[in-house]
CSV table of C-alpha atoms in Angstrom, one decimal:
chain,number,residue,atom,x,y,z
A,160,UNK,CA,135.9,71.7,99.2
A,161,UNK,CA,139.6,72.0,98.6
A,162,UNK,CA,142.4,69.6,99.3
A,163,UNK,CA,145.3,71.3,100.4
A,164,UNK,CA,148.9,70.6,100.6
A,165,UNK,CA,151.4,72.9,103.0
A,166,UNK,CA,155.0,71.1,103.0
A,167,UNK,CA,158.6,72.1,102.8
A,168,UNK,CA,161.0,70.6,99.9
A,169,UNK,CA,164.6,71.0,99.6
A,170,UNK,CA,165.2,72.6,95.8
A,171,UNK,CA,166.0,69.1,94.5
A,172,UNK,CA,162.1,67.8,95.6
A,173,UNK,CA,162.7,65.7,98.7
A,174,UNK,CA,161.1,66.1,102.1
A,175,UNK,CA,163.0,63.7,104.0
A,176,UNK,CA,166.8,63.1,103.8
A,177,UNK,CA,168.4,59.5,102.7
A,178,UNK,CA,168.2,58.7,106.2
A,179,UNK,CA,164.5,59.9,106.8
A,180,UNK,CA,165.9,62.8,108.8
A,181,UNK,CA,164.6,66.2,108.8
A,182,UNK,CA,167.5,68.2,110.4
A,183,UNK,CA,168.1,69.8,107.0
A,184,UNK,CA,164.7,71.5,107.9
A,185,UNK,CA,166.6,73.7,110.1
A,186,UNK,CA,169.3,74.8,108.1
A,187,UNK,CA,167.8,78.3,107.9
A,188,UNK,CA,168.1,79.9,111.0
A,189,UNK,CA,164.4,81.0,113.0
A,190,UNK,CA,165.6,82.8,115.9
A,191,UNK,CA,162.2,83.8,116.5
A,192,UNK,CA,160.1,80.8,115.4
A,193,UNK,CA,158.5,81.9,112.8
A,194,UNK,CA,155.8,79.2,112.3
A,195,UNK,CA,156.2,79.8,108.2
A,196,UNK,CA,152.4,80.6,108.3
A,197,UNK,CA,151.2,77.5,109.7
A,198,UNK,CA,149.0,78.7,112.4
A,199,UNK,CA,147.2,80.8,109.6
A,200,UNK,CA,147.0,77.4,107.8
A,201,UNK,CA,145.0,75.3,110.3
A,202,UNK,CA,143.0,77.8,110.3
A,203,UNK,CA,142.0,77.2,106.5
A,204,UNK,CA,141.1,73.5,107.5
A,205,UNK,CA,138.5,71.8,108.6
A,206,UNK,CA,140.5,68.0,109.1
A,207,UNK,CA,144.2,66.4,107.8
A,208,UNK,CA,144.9,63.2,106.2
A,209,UNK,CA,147.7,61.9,106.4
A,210,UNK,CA,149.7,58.5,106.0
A,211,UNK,CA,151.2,56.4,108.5
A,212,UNK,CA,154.3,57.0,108.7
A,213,UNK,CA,153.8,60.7,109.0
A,214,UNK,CA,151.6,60.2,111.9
A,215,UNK,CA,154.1,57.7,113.4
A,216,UNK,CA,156.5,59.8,112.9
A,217,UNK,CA,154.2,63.1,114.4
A,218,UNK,CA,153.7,60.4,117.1
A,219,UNK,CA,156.9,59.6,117.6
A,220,UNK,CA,157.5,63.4,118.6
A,221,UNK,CA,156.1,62.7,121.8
A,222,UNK,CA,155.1,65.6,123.6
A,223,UNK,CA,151.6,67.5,123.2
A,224,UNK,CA,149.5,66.3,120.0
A,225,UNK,CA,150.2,69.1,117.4
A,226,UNK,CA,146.7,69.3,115.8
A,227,UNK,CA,143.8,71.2,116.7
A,228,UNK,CA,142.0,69.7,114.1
A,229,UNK,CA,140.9,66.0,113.6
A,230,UNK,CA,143.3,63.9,111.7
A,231,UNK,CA,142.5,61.1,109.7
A,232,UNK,CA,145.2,58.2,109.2
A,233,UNK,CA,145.2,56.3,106.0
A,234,UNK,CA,146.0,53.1,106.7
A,235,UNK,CA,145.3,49.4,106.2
A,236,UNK,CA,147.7,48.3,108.7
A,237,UNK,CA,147.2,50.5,112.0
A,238,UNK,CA,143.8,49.2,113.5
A,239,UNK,CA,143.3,51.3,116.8
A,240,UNK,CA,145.1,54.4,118.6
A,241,UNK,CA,146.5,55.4,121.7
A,242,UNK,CA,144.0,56.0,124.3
A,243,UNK,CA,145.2,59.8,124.3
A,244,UNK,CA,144.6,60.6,120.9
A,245,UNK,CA,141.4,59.0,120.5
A,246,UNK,CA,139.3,62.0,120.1
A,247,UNK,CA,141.7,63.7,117.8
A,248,UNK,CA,142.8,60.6,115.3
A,249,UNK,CA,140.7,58.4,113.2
A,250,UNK,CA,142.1,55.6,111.0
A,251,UNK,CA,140.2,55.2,108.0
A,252,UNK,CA,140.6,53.4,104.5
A,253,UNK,CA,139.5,52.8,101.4
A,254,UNK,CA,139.3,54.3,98.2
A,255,UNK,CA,140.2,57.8,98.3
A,256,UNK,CA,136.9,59.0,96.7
A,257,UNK,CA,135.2,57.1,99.3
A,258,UNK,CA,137.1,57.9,102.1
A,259,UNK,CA,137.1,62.0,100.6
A,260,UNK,CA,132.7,61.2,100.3
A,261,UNK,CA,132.5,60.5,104.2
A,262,UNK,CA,134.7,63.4,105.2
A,263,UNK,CA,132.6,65.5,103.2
A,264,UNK,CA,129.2,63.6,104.8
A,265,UNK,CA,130.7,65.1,108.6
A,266,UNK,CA,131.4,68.5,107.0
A,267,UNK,CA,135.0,68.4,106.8
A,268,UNK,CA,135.2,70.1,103.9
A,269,UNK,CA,139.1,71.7,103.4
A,270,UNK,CA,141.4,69.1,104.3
A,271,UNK,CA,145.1,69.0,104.6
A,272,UNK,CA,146.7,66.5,103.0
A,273,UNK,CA,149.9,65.5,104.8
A,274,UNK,CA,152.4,62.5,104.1
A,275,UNK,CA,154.8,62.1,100.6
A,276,UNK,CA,152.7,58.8,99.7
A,277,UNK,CA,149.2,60.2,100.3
A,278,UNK,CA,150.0,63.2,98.6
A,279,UNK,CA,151.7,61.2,95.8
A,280,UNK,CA,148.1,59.2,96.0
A,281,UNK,CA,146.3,62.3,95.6
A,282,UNK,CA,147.6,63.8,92.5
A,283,UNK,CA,147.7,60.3,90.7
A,284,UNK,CA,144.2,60.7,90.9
A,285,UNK,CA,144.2,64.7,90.1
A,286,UNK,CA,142.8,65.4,94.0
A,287,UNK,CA,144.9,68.1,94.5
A,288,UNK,CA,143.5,71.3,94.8
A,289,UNK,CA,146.1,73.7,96.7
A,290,UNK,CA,149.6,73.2,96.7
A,291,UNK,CA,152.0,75.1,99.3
A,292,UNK,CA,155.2,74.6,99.3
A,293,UNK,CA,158.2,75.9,101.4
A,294,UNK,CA,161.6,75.4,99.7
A,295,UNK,CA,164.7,74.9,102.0
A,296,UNK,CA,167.9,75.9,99.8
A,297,UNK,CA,169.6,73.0,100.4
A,298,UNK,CA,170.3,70.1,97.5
A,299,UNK,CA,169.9,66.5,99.7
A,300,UNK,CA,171.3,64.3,96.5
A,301,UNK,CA,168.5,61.4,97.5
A,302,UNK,CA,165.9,60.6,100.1
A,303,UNK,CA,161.8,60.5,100.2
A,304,UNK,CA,160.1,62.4,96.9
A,305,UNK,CA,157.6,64.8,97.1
A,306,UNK,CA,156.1,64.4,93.9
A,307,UNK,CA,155.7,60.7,92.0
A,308,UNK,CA,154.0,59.5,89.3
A,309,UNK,CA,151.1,60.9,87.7
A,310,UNK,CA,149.1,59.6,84.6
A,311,UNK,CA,148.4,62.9,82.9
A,312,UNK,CA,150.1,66.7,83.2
A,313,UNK,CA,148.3,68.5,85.8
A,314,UNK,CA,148.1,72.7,85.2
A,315,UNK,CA,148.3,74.8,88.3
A,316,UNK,CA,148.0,78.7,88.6
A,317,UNK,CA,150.7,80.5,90.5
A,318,UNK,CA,148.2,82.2,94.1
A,319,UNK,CA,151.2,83.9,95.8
A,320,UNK,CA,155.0,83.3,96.9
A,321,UNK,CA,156.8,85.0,100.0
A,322,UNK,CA,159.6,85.2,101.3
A,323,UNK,CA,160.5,83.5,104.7
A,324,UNK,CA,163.4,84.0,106.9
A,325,UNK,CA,165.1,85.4,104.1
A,326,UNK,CA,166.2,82.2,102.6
A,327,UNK,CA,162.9,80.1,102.1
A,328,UNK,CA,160.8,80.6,99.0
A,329,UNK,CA,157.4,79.6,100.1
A,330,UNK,CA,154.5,79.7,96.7
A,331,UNK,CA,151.3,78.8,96.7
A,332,UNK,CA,149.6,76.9,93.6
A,333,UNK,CA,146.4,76.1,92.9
A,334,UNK,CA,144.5,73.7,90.2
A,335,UNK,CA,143.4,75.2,87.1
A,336,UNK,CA,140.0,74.1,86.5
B,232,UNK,CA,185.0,81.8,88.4
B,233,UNK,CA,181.2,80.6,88.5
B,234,UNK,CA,179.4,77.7,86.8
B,235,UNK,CA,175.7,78.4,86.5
B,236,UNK,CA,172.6,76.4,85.7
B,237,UNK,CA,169.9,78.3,84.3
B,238,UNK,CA,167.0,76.2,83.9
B,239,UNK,CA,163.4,75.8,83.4
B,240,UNK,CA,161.3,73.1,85.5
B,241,UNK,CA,157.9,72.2,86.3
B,242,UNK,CA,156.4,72.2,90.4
B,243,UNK,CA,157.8,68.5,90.3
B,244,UNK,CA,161.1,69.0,88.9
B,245,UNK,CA,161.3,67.5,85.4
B,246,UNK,CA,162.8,69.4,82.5
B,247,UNK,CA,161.4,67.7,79.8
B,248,UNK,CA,158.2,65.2,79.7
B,249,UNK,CA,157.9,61.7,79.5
B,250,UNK,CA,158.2,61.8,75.5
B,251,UNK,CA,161.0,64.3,76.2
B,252,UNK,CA,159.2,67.0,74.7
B,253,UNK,CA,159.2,70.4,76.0
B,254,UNK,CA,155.5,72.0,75.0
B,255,UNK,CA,155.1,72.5,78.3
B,256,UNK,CA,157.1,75.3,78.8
B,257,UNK,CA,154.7,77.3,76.7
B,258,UNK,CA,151.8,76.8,79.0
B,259,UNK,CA,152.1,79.9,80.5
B,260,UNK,CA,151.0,82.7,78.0
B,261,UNK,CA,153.7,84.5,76.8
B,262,UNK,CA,152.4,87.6,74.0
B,263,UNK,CA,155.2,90.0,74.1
B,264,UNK,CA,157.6,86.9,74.0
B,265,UNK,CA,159.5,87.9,77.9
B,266,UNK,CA,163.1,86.0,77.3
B,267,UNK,CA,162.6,85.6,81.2
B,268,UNK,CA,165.9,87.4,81.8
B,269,UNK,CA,167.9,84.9,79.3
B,270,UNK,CA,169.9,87.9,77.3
B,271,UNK,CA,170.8,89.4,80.7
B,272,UNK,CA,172.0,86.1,82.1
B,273,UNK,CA,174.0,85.4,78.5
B,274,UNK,CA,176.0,88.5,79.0
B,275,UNK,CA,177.1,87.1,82.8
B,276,UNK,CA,178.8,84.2,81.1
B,277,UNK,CA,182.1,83.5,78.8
B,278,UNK,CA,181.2,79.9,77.7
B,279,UNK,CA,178.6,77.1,77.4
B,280,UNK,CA,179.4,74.0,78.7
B,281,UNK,CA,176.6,71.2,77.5
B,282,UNK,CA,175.7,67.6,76.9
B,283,UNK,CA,175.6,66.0,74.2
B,284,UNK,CA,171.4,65.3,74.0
B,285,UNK,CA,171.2,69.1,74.7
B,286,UNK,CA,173.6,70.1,72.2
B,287,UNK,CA,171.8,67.5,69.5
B,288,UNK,CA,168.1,69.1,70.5
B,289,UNK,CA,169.2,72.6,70.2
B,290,UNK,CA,170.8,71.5,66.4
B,291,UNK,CA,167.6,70.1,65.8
B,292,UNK,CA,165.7,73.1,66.1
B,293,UNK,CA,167.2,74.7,62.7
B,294,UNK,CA,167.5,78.1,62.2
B,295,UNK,CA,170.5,80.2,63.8
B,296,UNK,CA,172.3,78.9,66.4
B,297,UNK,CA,171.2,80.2,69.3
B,298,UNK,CA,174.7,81.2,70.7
B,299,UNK,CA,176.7,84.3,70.8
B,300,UNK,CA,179.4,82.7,73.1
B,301,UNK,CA,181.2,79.5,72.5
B,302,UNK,CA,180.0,76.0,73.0
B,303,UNK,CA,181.4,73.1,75.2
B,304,UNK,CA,179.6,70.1,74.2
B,305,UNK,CA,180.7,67.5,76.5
B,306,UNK,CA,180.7,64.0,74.8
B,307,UNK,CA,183.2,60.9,74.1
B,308,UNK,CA,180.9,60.1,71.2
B,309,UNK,CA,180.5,63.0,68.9
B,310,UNK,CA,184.0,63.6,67.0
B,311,UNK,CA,183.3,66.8,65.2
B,312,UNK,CA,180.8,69.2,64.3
B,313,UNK,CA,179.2,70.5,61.1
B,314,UNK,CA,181.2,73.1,59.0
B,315,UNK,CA,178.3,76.0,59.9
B,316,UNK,CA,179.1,75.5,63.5
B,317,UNK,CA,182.9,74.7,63.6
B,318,UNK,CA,183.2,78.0,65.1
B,319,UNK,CA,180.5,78.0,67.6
B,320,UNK,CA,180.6,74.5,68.6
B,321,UNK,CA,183.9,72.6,70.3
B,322,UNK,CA,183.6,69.1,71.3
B,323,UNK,CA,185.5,68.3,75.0
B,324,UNK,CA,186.4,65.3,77.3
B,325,UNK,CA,187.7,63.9,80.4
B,326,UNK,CA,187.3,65.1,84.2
B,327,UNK,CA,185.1,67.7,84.7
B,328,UNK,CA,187.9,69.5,87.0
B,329,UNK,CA,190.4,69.1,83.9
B,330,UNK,CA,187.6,70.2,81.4
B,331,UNK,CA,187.3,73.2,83.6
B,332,UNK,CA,190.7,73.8,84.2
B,333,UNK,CA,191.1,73.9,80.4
B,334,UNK,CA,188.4,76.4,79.9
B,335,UNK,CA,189.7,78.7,82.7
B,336,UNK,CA,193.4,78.4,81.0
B,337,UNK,CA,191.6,80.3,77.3
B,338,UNK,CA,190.3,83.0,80.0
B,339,UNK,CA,186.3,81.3,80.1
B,340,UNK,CA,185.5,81.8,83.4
B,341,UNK,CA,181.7,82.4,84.0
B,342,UNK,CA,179.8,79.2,82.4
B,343,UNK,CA,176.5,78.3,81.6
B,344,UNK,CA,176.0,74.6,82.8
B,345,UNK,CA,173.5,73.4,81.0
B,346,UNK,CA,171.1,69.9,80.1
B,347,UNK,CA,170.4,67.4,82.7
B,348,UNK,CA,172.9,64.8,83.2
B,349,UNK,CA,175.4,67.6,83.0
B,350,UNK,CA,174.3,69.9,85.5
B,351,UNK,CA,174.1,66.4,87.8
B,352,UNK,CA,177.5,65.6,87.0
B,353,UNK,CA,178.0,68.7,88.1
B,354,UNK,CA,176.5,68.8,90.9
B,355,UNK,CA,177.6,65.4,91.9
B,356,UNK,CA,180.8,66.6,92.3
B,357,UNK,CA,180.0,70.0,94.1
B,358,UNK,CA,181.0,72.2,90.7
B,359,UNK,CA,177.6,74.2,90.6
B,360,UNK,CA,177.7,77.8,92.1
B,361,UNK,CA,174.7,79.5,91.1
B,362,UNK,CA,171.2,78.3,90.5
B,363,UNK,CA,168.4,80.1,88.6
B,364,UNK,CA,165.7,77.7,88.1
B,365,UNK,CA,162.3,78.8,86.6
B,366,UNK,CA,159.7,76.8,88.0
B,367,UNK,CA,156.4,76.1,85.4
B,368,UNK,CA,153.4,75.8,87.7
B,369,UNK,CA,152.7,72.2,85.9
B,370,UNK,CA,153.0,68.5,87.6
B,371,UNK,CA,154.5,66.6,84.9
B,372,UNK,CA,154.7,63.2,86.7
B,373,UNK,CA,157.4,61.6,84.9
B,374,UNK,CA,159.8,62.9,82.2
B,375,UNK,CA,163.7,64.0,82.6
B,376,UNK,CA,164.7,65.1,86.4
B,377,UNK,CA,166.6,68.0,86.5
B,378,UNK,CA,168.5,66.5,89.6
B,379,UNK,CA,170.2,63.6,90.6
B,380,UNK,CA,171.7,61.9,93.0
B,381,UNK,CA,174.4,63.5,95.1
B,382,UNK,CA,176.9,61.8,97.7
B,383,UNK,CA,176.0,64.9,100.3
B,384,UNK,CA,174.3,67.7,101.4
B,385,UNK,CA,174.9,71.1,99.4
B,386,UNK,CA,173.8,74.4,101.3
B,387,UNK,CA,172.5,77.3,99.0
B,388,UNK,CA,172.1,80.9,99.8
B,389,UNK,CA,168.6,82.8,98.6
B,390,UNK,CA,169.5,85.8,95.9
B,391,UNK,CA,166.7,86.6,94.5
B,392,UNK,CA,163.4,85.7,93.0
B,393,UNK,CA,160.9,87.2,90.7
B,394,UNK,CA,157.9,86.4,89.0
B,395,UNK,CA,157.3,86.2,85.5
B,396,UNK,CA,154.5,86.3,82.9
B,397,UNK,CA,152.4,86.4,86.6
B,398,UNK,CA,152.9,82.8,86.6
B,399,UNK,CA,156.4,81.3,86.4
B,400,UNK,CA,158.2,81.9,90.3
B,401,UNK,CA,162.1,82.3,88.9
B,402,UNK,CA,164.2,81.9,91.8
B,403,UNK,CA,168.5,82.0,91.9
B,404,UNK,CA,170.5,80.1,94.6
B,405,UNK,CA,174.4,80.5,95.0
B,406,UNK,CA,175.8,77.9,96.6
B,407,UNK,CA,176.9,78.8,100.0
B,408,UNK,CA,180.6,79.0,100.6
C-alpha cells in the first residue's frame, strides 16, 4: 500500500500560477510529447484521489476522461457526477484514514494522490509514501503551494532523478520508515 | 558579471526550520565531510553579498570566519563590525542596483547572494543569474522560505545536476537571457 504523489513544481514550489494557470507548464518545449513518465505511472496504481478543484479543473478540460483508473473525489460539497463519468469517479469523504480503510477494503491498494490541498492533507497526517516530482525551471513569484503545513519533519530517501526534455529535473522520494 | 545563490533547502523549500535552526541539513550522513562542491563554487566568485541575520548566524558560530573573499553585509542597522573582522566584513546600503554598481566599480564581479530575504530581494527585482540549490530530501513544514514573492515570471535554463552523499539532488539554474 503506497500513496503516491507524481506532480510538476516550478523551482520556487507552486503548481499553479497567481492566476491558477498552468501555461508555465509548457515553457519547456516537448516537440514529441513526451508524457514525462506518466503512462508508466498509471500503471503503478491501482485508483487516484484527488480534490475538487483538480477534478473540476480535469473536468473542465472537456474532451475524453484522462483516467484509466478509478478516481475518487474528496469532497463535502460535490454530491453526484455527470452521467458520463459515473463508472470512472466516486465522491467520497470523511476522515482520510477512513476514507484510505475503504479503498483498501475494494483492493485499491497504490493510490495516486492528486490536488495541492489533498496532498497538503496527506502529509499533515504523514500519509505520504512516494513523492515524484517534475520541476519546471521557471520562478512564478506567487500562486497555489505544493507543500503546507506539517506538524512534525518528515525524512524521505532520495529513489531516483532524471532528466526530462533536457530542462526538467524530475526525482523521486520516498518515506523513510 | 553574475550573482549567484548557492543554497541548501529541504523537498518543501525552507532553509531553516520553524525554530530557525539548521540540524536538518545534517540528516543526510556525511563521513568523509563532502563540502558539496562549496570550495569549487568559492573560487567562481569575487565577493559575498549577505543579510544581516545571515551575517549575525555565521558570527555566531565562533571559530574562523568562514571567508576567503570579502563580505557585503547588507543592513541599515549594523554600523560597524568587530576589529577581528574589519577586514573581511564591510557593511553596505541603498538600492540593490547602486550596491551593485558599487561593487562592480572595486572590480567584484561574480557574487555570492546569499540568506533569504536577500536572495528575494534579489530576485524580486530580477538580479539573480545563477541558481545552485541543494535540495535535502526532508518536508520541514514550516520554517524560513527560501523564496518569495516576485512581480513576474522568471525563465531558467537547466545546467546541471548531481547527486550527492546518494541523497541530496544538487541542481544549478541560470537564468535565461
Amino acid at each position: 500500500m503506497n500513496n503516491k504523489v507524481y506532480i510538476a513544481t516550478s523551482i520556487d514550489g507552486f503548481i499553479a500560477d497567481k492566476n491558477e494557470g498552468l501555461d508555465w507548464l509548457q515553457t519547456v518545449p516537448n516537440p514529441k510529447n513526451d508524457d514525462m513518465g506518466f503512462a508508466d505511472f498509471m500503471k503503478s496504481i491501482d485508483a487516484l484521489i484527488m480534490g475538487r478543484k483538480t477534478y473540476e479543473m480535469v473536468k473542465s478540460f472537456g474532451g475524453e476522461w484522462p483516467y484509466s483508473k478509478p478516481v475518487f473525489v474528496l469532497s463535502n460539497s460535490i454530491q453526484e457526477v455527470p452521467d458520463h463519468l459515473s463508472e470512472k469517479v466516486s465522491i467520497i469523504n470523511g476522515p482520510l484514514n477512513e476514507v484510505l480503510e475503504k479503498l483498501y477494503a475494494q483492493n485499491y491498494l497504490d493510490l495516486y494522490i492528486d490536488g495541492g490541498s489533498v496532498i497538503q492533507s496527506f502529509l499533515k497526517q504523514d500519509l505520504i509514501d512516494d513523492l515524484i516530482i517534475s520541476t519546471i525551471p521557471v520562478i512564478l513569484g506567487g500562486g497555489s503551494p505544493l507543500f503546507g503545513e506539517t506538524d512534525k519533519l518528515l525524512e524521505f530517501e532520495f529513489v531516483s532523478s532524471k532528466l526530462l526534455l533536457g530542462q526538467i529535473v524530475q526525482t523521486h522520494y520516498s518515506r523513510k520508515k
